Short mmCIF file of C-alpha atoms and ligand atoms in Angstrom, two decimals:
data_model
loop_
_atom_site.label_atom_id
_atom_site.label_comp_id
_atom_site.label_asym_id
_atom_site.label_seq_id
_atom_site.Cartn_x
_atom_site.Cartn_y
_atom_site.Cartn_z
CA MET A 181 5.76 15.14 -39.17
CA THR A 182 6.20 12.76 -36.37
CA SER A 183 8.57 13.64 -33.40
CA ALA A 184 11.50 11.60 -32.28
CA VAL A 185 9.26 11.12 -29.14
CA ALA A 186 6.21 9.58 -31.13
CA ARG A 187 8.50 7.13 -33.24
CA ARG A 188 10.23 6.34 -29.71
CA ARG A 189 7.15 5.32 -28.09
CA ARG A 190 5.44 3.47 -31.12
CA ALA A 191 8.84 1.57 -31.79
CA ALA A 192 8.73 0.52 -28.54
CA ARG A 193 5.34 -0.89 -28.41
CA GLU A 194 5.21 -2.45 -31.29
CA ALA A 195 8.42 -4.22 -30.12
CA ALA A 196 7.08 -5.03 -26.83
CA LEU A 197 3.83 -6.20 -28.05
CA ALA A 198 5.97 -9.12 -30.42
CA GLN A 199 7.58 -10.18 -27.53
CA ALA A 200 4.86 -10.02 -25.05
CA VAL A 201 3.29 -12.64 -27.48
CA ALA A 202 6.17 -14.56 -28.11
CA GLN A 203 6.87 -14.92 -24.89
CA GLY A 204 3.34 -15.73 -23.64
CA LEU A 205 2.83 -12.71 -21.92
CA LEU A 206 -0.17 -12.35 -24.16
CA GLY A 207 -1.76 -15.69 -25.99
CA PRO A 208 -4.64 -18.42 -25.63
CA GLU A 209 -3.83 -18.91 -22.12
CA GLN A 210 -3.40 -15.14 -21.08
CA PRO A 211 -5.96 -13.46 -23.42
CA LEU A 212 -5.78 -9.90 -21.53
CA VAL A 213 -2.96 -7.89 -20.67
CA GLY A 214 -1.58 -4.33 -19.82
CA LEU A 215 2.24 -3.23 -20.42
CA LEU A 216 3.77 0.13 -19.58
CA ASP A 217 6.73 1.74 -21.30
CA VAL A 218 8.97 2.41 -18.26
CA ASP A 219 11.55 4.56 -20.51
CA GLY A 220 8.42 6.51 -21.73
CA ILE A 221 7.45 6.94 -17.62
CA ARG A 222 10.68 8.67 -17.08
CA ALA A 223 11.11 10.63 -20.06
CA SER A 224 7.09 11.74 -19.10
CA VAL A 225 8.72 12.95 -15.12
CA ASP A 226 11.56 14.27 -17.26
CA ALA A 227 9.08 16.47 -19.14
CA LEU A 228 7.41 17.41 -16.08
CA THR A 229 10.76 18.53 -14.20
CA ALA A 230 12.23 20.57 -17.54
CA ALA A 231 8.90 22.65 -17.96
CA PHE A 232 8.96 24.25 -14.21
CA GLY A 233 12.37 24.81 -14.77
CA ASP A 234 14.43 26.52 -11.49
CA THR A 235 10.77 26.86 -9.91
CA PRO A 236 10.49 25.37 -6.34
CA VAL A 237 8.35 22.37 -6.90
CA LEU A 238 7.02 19.23 -5.37
CA HIS A 239 5.91 17.43 -8.14
CA THR A 240 3.50 14.28 -6.73
CA PHE A 241 1.77 11.98 -8.95
CA ALA A 242 -1.92 11.33 -8.58
CA ALA A 243 -1.94 8.22 -7.46
CA LYS A 244 -5.57 6.91 -8.51
CA ALA A 245 -4.38 7.13 -11.98
CA CYS A 246 -2.19 3.99 -12.05
CA ALA A 247 -1.94 2.41 -8.45
CA LEU A 248 0.47 0.04 -8.72
CA VAL A 249 3.46 -0.03 -6.11
CA PRO A 250 5.79 -0.64 -8.77
CA VAL A 251 4.93 2.18 -10.90
CA LEU A 252 4.62 4.82 -7.91
CA ARG A 253 8.54 3.42 -6.69
CA LEU A 254 9.59 4.30 -10.57
CA LEU A 255 8.16 7.44 -9.65
CA ALA A 256 9.52 7.95 -6.13
CA ASP A 257 12.67 7.00 -7.71
CA ALA A 258 12.77 9.72 -10.15
CA GLY A 259 12.50 12.34 -7.62
CA MET A 260 8.56 12.55 -7.21
CA GLY A 261 6.23 13.04 -4.69
CA CYS A 262 2.20 10.75 -4.39
CA GLU A 263 -1.11 12.30 -3.98
CA VAL A 264 -3.53 10.51 -2.65
CA ALA A 265 -7.15 10.52 -2.05
CA SER A 266 -7.96 7.68 -0.05
CA PRO A 267 -6.70 5.05 2.75
CA GLY A 268 -5.60 2.35 -0.08
CA GLU A 269 -3.64 4.80 -2.03
CA LEU A 270 -1.65 6.32 1.19
CA GLU A 271 -0.76 2.64 2.09
CA GLN A 272 0.27 1.84 -1.65
CA ALA A 273 2.33 4.89 -1.53
CA LEU A 274 3.95 4.14 1.90
CA ALA A 275 4.49 0.62 0.21
CA ALA A 276 5.92 2.04 -2.67
CA GLY A 277 8.56 3.99 -0.44
CA PHE A 278 7.23 7.86 -0.36
CA ALA A 279 8.47 9.96 2.18
CA PRO A 280 5.86 11.14 4.27
CA GLU A 281 6.60 14.20 3.91
CA ARG A 282 5.98 13.54 -0.34
CA LEU A 283 3.04 13.28 0.23
CA VAL A 284 -0.31 15.00 -0.05
CA LEU A 285 -3.79 13.91 1.30
CA ASP A 286 -6.71 14.80 -0.75
CA SER A 287 -9.98 13.06 -0.65
CA PRO A 288 -13.40 14.96 0.03
CA ALA A 289 -14.68 12.57 2.48
CA LYS A 290 -11.62 12.24 5.04
CA THR A 291 -12.89 10.33 8.16
CA VAL A 292 -11.13 11.75 11.85
CA GLU A 293 -9.01 8.53 11.65
CA GLU A 294 -7.61 8.81 8.37
CA LEU A 295 -6.67 12.56 9.21
CA ARG A 296 -5.31 11.78 12.22
CA ARG A 297 -2.78 9.32 11.06
CA ALA A 298 -1.95 11.57 8.30
CA LEU A 299 -1.51 14.90 10.34
CA ALA A 300 0.34 12.59 12.60
CA HIS A 301 2.74 11.20 10.15
CA GLY A 302 4.00 14.74 8.46
CA ILE A 303 1.89 14.21 5.64
CA ALA A 304 0.14 17.24 3.96
CA VAL A 305 -3.31 17.47 4.17
CA ASN A 306 -5.69 19.62 2.04
CA ILE A 307 -9.10 20.72 3.90
CA ASP A 308 -11.93 19.81 1.40
CA ASN A 309 -14.67 22.31 3.43
CA PHE A 310 -15.48 23.89 6.88
CA GLN A 311 -16.43 20.59 8.43
CA GLU A 312 -13.53 19.05 7.96
CA LEU A 313 -11.35 22.21 9.18
CA ALA A 314 -13.43 21.80 12.36
CA ARG A 315 -11.83 18.34 12.63
CA VAL A 316 -8.69 19.61 11.99
CA ASP A 317 -9.04 22.30 14.42
CA ALA A 318 -9.61 19.46 17.13
CA LEU A 319 -6.42 17.45 16.27
CA VAL A 320 -4.24 20.26 15.76
CA ALA A 321 -5.26 21.34 19.62
CA GLU A 322 -4.16 17.48 20.57
CA HIS A 323 -0.58 18.59 19.54
CA LEU A 324 -0.85 16.00 16.44
CA ALA A 325 0.05 18.30 13.04
CA ALA A 326 3.47 18.25 12.14
CA GLY A 327 3.15 18.50 8.11
CA PRO A 328 1.75 21.51 5.88
CA ILE A 329 -1.71 21.88 5.92
CA GLY A 330 -3.68 23.73 3.25
CA ILE A 331 -7.52 24.53 2.27
CA ARG A 332 -9.04 23.56 -1.12
CA VAL A 333 -10.66 25.71 -3.12
CA ASN A 334 -13.03 26.27 -5.91
CA PRO A 335 -12.26 29.29 -8.26
CA GLN A 336 -15.53 28.31 -10.10
CA VAL A 337 -13.99 29.28 -13.42
CA GLY A 338 -16.57 26.77 -15.34
CA ALA A 339 -16.57 23.29 -17.04
CA GLY A 340 -14.03 21.56 -19.68
CA ALA A 341 -15.52 18.77 -22.25
CA ILE A 342 -16.25 16.73 -19.75
CA GLY A 343 -18.90 17.41 -17.12
CA ALA A 344 -17.66 14.48 -14.87
CA MET A 345 -14.04 15.78 -15.13
CA SER A 346 -14.45 19.43 -14.44
CA THR A 347 -14.18 20.12 -10.79
CA ALA A 348 -14.26 24.46 -11.13
CA THR A 349 -18.19 24.71 -11.89
CA ALA A 350 -20.37 26.56 -10.05
CA THR A 351 -21.68 23.56 -7.97
CA SER A 352 -18.62 21.03 -8.05
CA LYS A 353 -18.45 18.55 -5.06
CA PHE A 354 -14.75 19.71 -4.33
CA GLY A 355 -13.42 22.44 -2.15
CA ILE A 356 -14.18 25.88 -0.94
CA ALA A 357 -16.26 27.38 -3.59
CA LEU A 358 -15.11 30.98 -3.63
CA ARG A 359 -17.92 32.81 -5.69
CA ASP A 360 -20.23 32.29 -3.41
CA PRO A 361 -21.44 34.91 -1.16
CA GLY A 362 -19.15 35.35 2.20
CA ALA A 363 -16.74 32.31 1.08
CA VAL A 364 -13.60 34.75 0.41
CA GLU A 365 -14.55 36.42 3.45
CA ALA A 366 -14.79 33.33 5.13
CA VAL A 367 -11.94 31.64 4.20
CA VAL A 368 -9.76 34.74 4.70
CA GLU A 369 -11.09 34.59 8.80
CA ALA A 370 -10.10 30.77 8.49
CA PHE A 371 -6.65 32.01 7.60
CA ALA A 372 -6.80 34.19 10.49
CA ARG A 373 -7.41 32.46 13.24
CA ARG A 374 -4.97 29.63 12.49
CA PRO A 375 -1.51 30.35 12.20
CA TRP A 376 -0.72 26.78 10.92
CA LEU A 377 -2.88 26.92 7.55
CA ASN A 378 0.25 27.77 5.41
CA ARG A 379 -1.25 26.26 1.84
CA LEU A 380 -4.04 26.55 -0.99
CA HIS A 381 -4.65 24.17 -2.84
CA ALA A 382 -6.64 24.21 -6.11
CA HIS A 383 -7.32 21.27 -9.03
CA VAL A 384 -9.33 22.89 -11.95
CA GLY A 385 -10.35 20.15 -13.97
CA SER A 386 -8.74 16.72 -15.61
CA GLN A 387 -9.53 15.62 -19.35
CA GLY A 388 -10.59 18.00 -21.61
CA CYS A 389 -10.05 21.26 -19.33
CA PRO A 390 -8.46 23.43 -21.60
CA LEU A 391 -5.60 24.93 -20.53
CA PRO A 392 -6.44 28.90 -20.40
CA LEU A 393 -9.04 27.67 -18.06
CA ILE A 394 -6.94 26.16 -15.91
CA ALA A 395 -4.76 28.90 -15.89
CA ALA A 396 -7.40 31.07 -14.71
CA GLY A 397 -8.57 29.04 -12.00
CA LEU A 398 -4.72 29.05 -10.94
CA ARG A 399 -4.90 32.90 -10.99
CA ALA A 400 -8.06 33.32 -8.90
CA THR A 401 -5.92 30.85 -5.96
CA TYR A 402 -2.67 32.99 -6.94
CA GLU A 403 -4.74 36.00 -6.07
CA LEU A 404 -6.32 34.92 -3.11
CA ALA A 405 -3.35 33.94 -1.46
CA GLU A 406 -1.66 37.44 -2.13
CA HIS A 407 -5.28 39.03 -0.65
CA ILE A 408 -5.21 36.59 2.66
CA ASN A 409 -1.48 37.45 3.34
CA THR A 410 -1.95 41.12 2.55
CA VAL A 411 -4.85 40.95 4.51
CA LEU A 412 -3.31 39.30 7.51
CA GLY A 413 0.26 41.24 7.25
CA ARG A 414 2.89 38.58 6.50
CA ARG A 415 3.16 35.66 4.66
CA GLN A 416 1.34 33.44 5.83
CA ILE A 417 0.66 31.46 2.80
CA THR A 418 4.07 29.60 1.64
CA ASP A 419 2.53 27.01 -0.46
CA LEU A 420 0.34 26.78 -3.85
CA ASP A 421 -0.92 23.10 -4.81
CA ILE A 422 -1.51 23.89 -7.84
CA GLY A 423 -3.16 20.41 -8.83
CA GLY A 424 -2.60 18.53 -12.06
CA GLY A 425 -5.51 17.96 -14.87
CA LEU A 426 -3.26 18.53 -18.11
CA PRO A 427 -5.34 16.95 -20.61
CA VAL A 428 -3.63 14.11 -22.83
CA ASN A 429 -4.14 13.73 -26.79
CA PHE A 430 -5.74 10.35 -27.62
CA ALA A 431 -5.16 10.98 -31.10
CA ASP A 432 -1.91 10.03 -31.86
CA ASP A 433 1.41 9.05 -30.34
CA GLU A 434 2.28 12.69 -29.59
CA ASP A 435 2.43 14.62 -26.43
CA ASP A 436 0.22 17.30 -27.02
CA PRO A 437 -0.56 19.52 -25.12
CA THR A 438 3.23 18.94 -23.23
CA PHE A 439 4.19 20.13 -19.93
CA ALA A 440 6.11 22.99 -21.54
CA ASP A 441 3.07 24.50 -23.51
CA HIS A 442 1.01 24.13 -19.45
CA VAL A 443 3.91 26.11 -17.96
CA ALA A 444 4.08 28.59 -21.10
CA GLN A 445 -0.04 29.63 -20.44
CA LEU A 446 0.91 29.52 -16.53
CA ARG A 447 3.60 32.02 -17.33
CA ALA A 448 1.02 33.86 -19.64
CA ALA A 449 -1.78 34.10 -17.17
CA VAL A 450 0.10 34.60 -13.70
CA PRO A 451 3.63 34.81 -14.36
CA GLU A 452 3.85 35.72 -10.45
CA LEU A 453 2.95 32.33 -9.84
CA LEU A 454 6.64 30.76 -11.04
CA ASP A 455 8.66 33.11 -9.25
CA GLY A 456 10.09 31.21 -6.37
CA SER A 457 7.80 33.52 -4.27
CA TYR A 458 5.44 30.51 -3.04
CA ARG A 459 7.08 27.14 -3.08
CA LEU A 460 4.80 24.77 -5.69
CA VAL A 461 3.08 21.73 -5.72
CA THR A 462 1.36 19.58 -8.56
CA GLU A 463 -0.87 16.49 -8.83
CA PHE A 464 -0.73 15.24 -12.21
CA GLY A 465 -1.60 11.71 -13.23
CA ARG A 466 -2.97 11.27 -16.57
CA SER A 467 -0.50 13.35 -18.59
CA LEU A 468 2.38 11.20 -16.95
CA LEU A 469 0.88 7.99 -17.84
CA ALA A 470 -1.42 7.64 -20.33
CA LYS A 471 0.59 7.47 -23.53
CA ASN A 472 2.92 5.42 -21.83
CA GLY A 473 0.33 2.12 -21.67
CA THR A 474 -1.22 -0.24 -23.74
CA ILE A 475 -3.78 -3.38 -23.35
CA GLY A 476 -3.22 -6.03 -25.72
CA SER A 477 -5.99 -7.86 -26.21
CA LEU A 478 -6.77 -11.51 -28.15
CA VAL A 479 -9.39 -11.88 -30.69
CA GLU A 480 -11.42 -14.60 -29.95
CA TYR A 481 -13.89 -14.78 -32.43
CA THR A 482 -15.41 -12.67 -35.47
CA LYS A 483 -18.78 -12.43 -36.74
CA THR A 484 -21.53 -10.24 -38.91
CA ALA A 485 -24.40 -8.92 -37.21
CA GLY A 486 -26.96 -7.27 -39.60
CA GLY A 487 -24.58 -6.08 -42.01
CA ARG A 488 -22.06 -5.17 -38.60
CA ARG A 489 -18.57 -6.86 -38.42
CA ILE A 490 -17.39 -7.55 -34.58
CA ALA A 491 -14.27 -8.75 -33.12
CA ILE A 492 -14.87 -10.29 -29.83
CA THR A 493 -11.94 -9.68 -27.70
CA HIS A 494 -10.71 -9.88 -24.07
CA ALA A 495 -10.80 -6.01 -22.99
CA GLY A 496 -14.27 -4.58 -22.37
CA ALA A 497 -16.06 -2.46 -19.70
CA GLN A 498 -13.64 -4.37 -17.15
CA VAL A 499 -10.68 -2.53 -17.94
CA ALA A 500 -11.96 0.16 -20.41
CA THR A 501 -15.21 1.49 -18.29
CA ARG A 502 -14.96 5.19 -18.73
CA THR A 503 -14.60 3.91 -22.51
CA VAL A 504 -17.40 1.49 -22.63
CA PHE A 505 -19.89 3.51 -20.86
CA MET A 506 -18.87 6.99 -22.03
CA PRO A 507 -17.38 6.80 -25.65
CA GLN A 508 -17.96 10.16 -26.75
CA ALA A 509 -15.46 11.31 -23.91
CA TRP A 510 -13.00 8.35 -23.87
CA PRO A 511 -12.74 7.30 -27.48
CA LEU A 512 -9.20 4.97 -27.45
CA ARG A 513 -7.38 4.40 -31.13
CA VAL A 514 -7.40 0.58 -31.61
CA GLY A 515 -4.34 -1.55 -33.54
CA ALA A 516 -4.91 -4.59 -34.97
CA PHE A 517 -1.56 -7.31 -34.85
CA ASP A 518 -1.59 -10.54 -36.06
CA ALA A 519 -1.37 -13.46 -34.13
CA HIS A 520 2.61 -13.12 -33.67
CA GLY A 521 1.58 -9.23 -32.37
CA ARG A 522 3.32 -7.88 -35.61
CA PRO A 523 1.13 -5.07 -37.15
CA LYS A 524 -1.43 -6.15 -39.65
CA HIS A 525 -1.03 -4.59 -43.40
CA THR A 526 -4.28 -5.70 -44.60
CA PRO A 527 -7.34 -4.12 -46.25
CA HIS A 528 -9.54 -2.07 -43.54
CA GLU A 529 -12.86 -2.82 -43.06
CA ILE A 530 -15.24 -1.22 -41.22
CA GLN A 531 -15.14 -3.27 -37.97
CA ASP A 532 -16.42 -2.58 -34.06
CA ILE A 533 -14.33 -4.21 -31.41
CA ALA A 534 -16.25 -6.12 -28.32
CA GLY A 535 -15.34 -6.90 -25.40
CA PRO A 536 -16.37 -10.43 -23.01
CA CYS A 537 -19.05 -8.99 -20.66
CA CYS A 538 -22.29 -9.76 -21.07
CA PHE A 539 -23.84 -6.62 -22.01
CA ALA A 540 -24.40 -5.44 -26.06
CA GLY A 541 -22.87 -2.19 -24.68
CA ASP A 542 -19.75 -3.77 -24.11
CA LEU A 543 -18.01 -2.30 -27.07
CA THR A 544 -13.92 -0.46 -27.06
CA ALA A 545 -14.62 0.84 -30.35
CA VAL A 546 -17.45 0.95 -32.87
CA GLY A 547 -17.38 1.77 -37.03
CA ARG A 548 -13.41 1.76 -37.03
CA ALA A 549 -11.57 1.18 -40.10
CA LEU A 550 -8.88 -1.26 -39.45
CA PRO A 551 -7.36 -4.51 -41.24
CA LEU A 552 -9.85 -7.18 -41.01
CA LEU A 553 -9.33 -8.85 -37.70
CA GLU A 554 -9.33 -12.79 -37.75
CA PRO A 555 -9.71 -15.38 -34.45
CA GLY A 556 -6.08 -15.51 -32.61
CA ASP A 557 -5.00 -11.91 -33.59
CA VAL A 558 -4.36 -8.90 -31.35
CA VAL A 559 -5.35 -6.05 -30.50
CA ALA A 560 -4.40 -3.18 -28.91
CA LEU A 561 -5.80 -0.63 -27.61
CA TYR A 562 -3.38 2.47 -26.94
CA ASP A 563 -3.16 5.39 -24.05
CA THR A 564 -4.12 3.54 -21.44
CA GLY A 565 -1.67 4.10 -18.95
CA ALA A 566 -3.48 6.06 -16.75
CA TYR A 567 -6.81 5.21 -14.87
CA TYR A 568 -7.23 2.23 -17.29
CA PHE A 569 -5.11 -0.17 -14.84
CA SER A 570 -6.46 1.10 -11.58
CA SER A 571 -9.64 1.36 -12.29
CA HIS A 572 -10.71 -2.90 -12.57
CA PHE A 573 -14.33 -2.93 -13.04
CA ALA A 574 -15.56 -6.40 -11.39
CA TYR A 575 -18.30 -6.79 -13.76
CA ASN A 576 -18.86 -10.37 -14.85
CA SER A 577 -16.12 -11.04 -12.53
CA LEU A 578 -13.85 -11.25 -14.78
CA PRO A 579 -10.34 -10.93 -13.28
CA ARG A 580 -8.00 -8.01 -13.05
CA PRO A 581 -5.09 -8.44 -15.40
CA ALA A 582 -1.37 -8.73 -15.25
CA VAL A 583 0.41 -6.04 -15.52
CA TYR A 584 4.06 -5.76 -17.01
CA GLY A 585 6.84 -2.94 -17.32
CA TYR A 586 8.74 -3.13 -20.68
CA ARG A 587 12.29 -1.63 -21.52
CA ALA A 588 12.75 -1.83 -25.37
CA GLY A 589 16.66 -2.03 -26.70
CA PRO A 590 18.23 -2.54 -30.09
CA ASP A 591 17.06 -5.96 -30.42
CA THR A 592 15.45 -7.30 -27.45
CA VAL A 593 13.02 -6.56 -25.17
CA HIS A 594 12.58 -6.94 -21.04
CA PHE A 595 9.75 -7.00 -19.40
CA ALA A 596 9.39 -7.00 -15.76
CA THR A 597 6.10 -7.76 -13.66
CA VAL A 598 4.17 -5.25 -12.17
CA ARG A 599 0.97 -6.83 -11.28
CA ASP A 600 -0.01 -10.34 -11.19
CA ALA A 601 -2.98 -11.25 -13.05
CA GLN A 602 -5.46 -11.98 -10.52
CA THR A 603 -6.28 -15.79 -10.17
CA LEU A 604 -9.73 -17.42 -10.05
CA ARG A 605 -9.08 -18.35 -6.35
CA GLU A 606 -9.10 -14.48 -5.59
CA VAL A 607 -12.22 -13.74 -7.57
CA VAL A 608 -13.74 -16.66 -5.37
CA ARG A 609 -12.42 -15.69 -2.04
CA GLU A 610 -13.21 -11.83 -2.42
CA SER A 611 -16.61 -12.51 -3.43
CA GLY A 612 -17.82 -13.71 0.19
CA ASP A 613 -16.19 -17.58 0.14
CA ALA A 614 -15.42 -17.23 3.46
CA HIS A 615 -19.14 -16.54 4.34
CA THR A 616 -20.72 -19.37 1.81
CA HIS A 617 -23.08 -20.77 4.35
CA ALA A 618 -24.17 -17.27 6.43
CA LEU A 619 -27.12 -16.86 4.79
CA VAL A 620 -28.27 -20.49 4.88
CA ASP A 621 -27.84 -20.44 8.41
CA LEU A 622 -29.29 -17.53 8.79
CA VAL A 623 -32.46 -18.51 7.43
CA SER A 624 -32.52 -21.57 9.26
CA THR A 625 -32.10 -19.73 12.74
CA SER A 626 -35.53 -18.95 14.52
CA PRO A 627 -35.67 -15.13 14.86
CA SER A 628 -36.76 -15.88 19.00
CA GLU A 629 -33.22 -17.16 18.68
CA ASN A 630 -30.68 -15.19 19.55
CA PRO A 631 -27.31 -15.48 17.20
CA SER A 632 -24.12 -17.14 19.31
CA ASP A 633 -21.32 -14.11 19.19
CA GLU A 634 -19.64 -16.48 16.54
CA ASP A 635 -22.06 -15.86 13.60
CA ARG A 636 -22.50 -12.07 14.20
CA PRO A 637 -20.53 -10.39 11.93
CA ASP A 638 -17.23 -8.66 13.65
CA PRO A 639 -16.72 -4.90 12.69
CA GLU A 640 -12.99 -4.61 13.01
CA GLU A 641 -12.59 -7.67 10.67
CA ALA A 642 -14.42 -5.96 7.99
CA ALA A 643 -12.36 -2.91 8.65
CA GLN A 644 -9.25 -5.33 7.64
C1 PLP B 741 -7.41 13.28 -10.12
C2 PLP B 741 -7.01 14.60 -9.33
C3 PLP B 741 -5.35 14.76 -9.81
C4 PLP B 741 -4.76 14.29 -11.18
O1 PLP B 741 -5.85 14.98 -12.11
P1 PLP B 741 -5.64 14.44 -13.97
O2 PLP B 741 -5.89 15.07 -15.06
O3 PLP B 741 -4.89 12.81 -13.68
O4 PLP B 741 -3.50 14.78 -13.80
C5 PLP B 741 -4.81 16.01 -9.36
N1 PLP B 741 -5.14 16.50 -8.07
C6 PLP B 741 -6.88 16.16 -7.54
C7 PLP B 741 -7.34 16.29 -6.15
C8 PLP B 741 -7.69 14.85 -8.31
O5 PLP B 741 -8.56 14.51 -7.37
#
């Protein structure tokens, strides 16, 4: 049976697609668009908050899943914090108006300057390794640390279905690998010497990680916190950052598993985790946004080749990178709509859905039974609200598409611009337009001549 959540999601999406076509947001002039269900995003936040009930918890959104400032602003407005993992994401989160104390910085490659900036602003930092810990020691000695500081651990509980998404394998690049010889002792020692370390962090995995595996990783993290506090004879660890990683169902419109399922699993595996003795931080990304986004794309041509029917659309590897390169791991549902953006109900035919990129593998779906597509029709890629709009791949210099948020009422749909489409002018500028003559000039300079200061690259400018 279809749930009310799934029915609303589908009805709102269909209304938005038809209205996007009617209003020219999707059509011959704009053949590719991203759409975000604003009520759906808010409902996802409500479901997350409700699942944890009265447990004290700061829910942060993993910015990389949808690093668009108005989306971050919507989440801040709904009471969330934000998890950032690069200087760019930090700037986006600050632009969205998150207070520094609602931010968490989690990159595995933080530079000294990034650490200095985060610590001075009171942004929570999760340290990835002992070398980074030494850098933080030096900054703490300068009295720079104002916010919570934690250590990321890898409980090494194993992999989920997608290797590249599994952060808690024996050899993962993230965190301190707890089952390696001497690691637990070294972490205990690190806390013993540093009264300002007060947090443990684990993000056990993302898409493809079964809930019991995540729960097992968090059980190990909880037990380590208890062990450290017991050895130290004081409750030095006050916060546990339990990461994100709730998998998303890409097969239909249902939320499955739900945040409530995840919390029930945690309650069964580590009941003490939720009893309020630790302040929790979460970092969900995909599970908050994926099912609230749709890519709409025009069918430009259709053809047959070697008995295959192929619809050539404008959505390919540039917006659906993982789906195109790892189709087994990241399959997407596809919807067939007519030139007015209304669902097609004609008999199904087996078809491939291709993108615009100039390589043969640029396919978003292979061998799908769908109403026969024709030029001018619209193809929708469902469940693309997380990662698809923030992980653009600039292949063939294809521009980033516009993204609009929508709210569907009983007889109208309201849109708001989240991101303008990248212009061709911007594409050219971002490809070194300002340095058009640089290489020709370099070739015409004889090697014995000293280049003038003007021609020399300016590292400060490069960092801007
Ligand atoms: C990517 C990431 C997340 C979010 O993962 P989702 O699977 O999108 O929920 C959370 N924490 C860290 C450290 C991450 O790298």
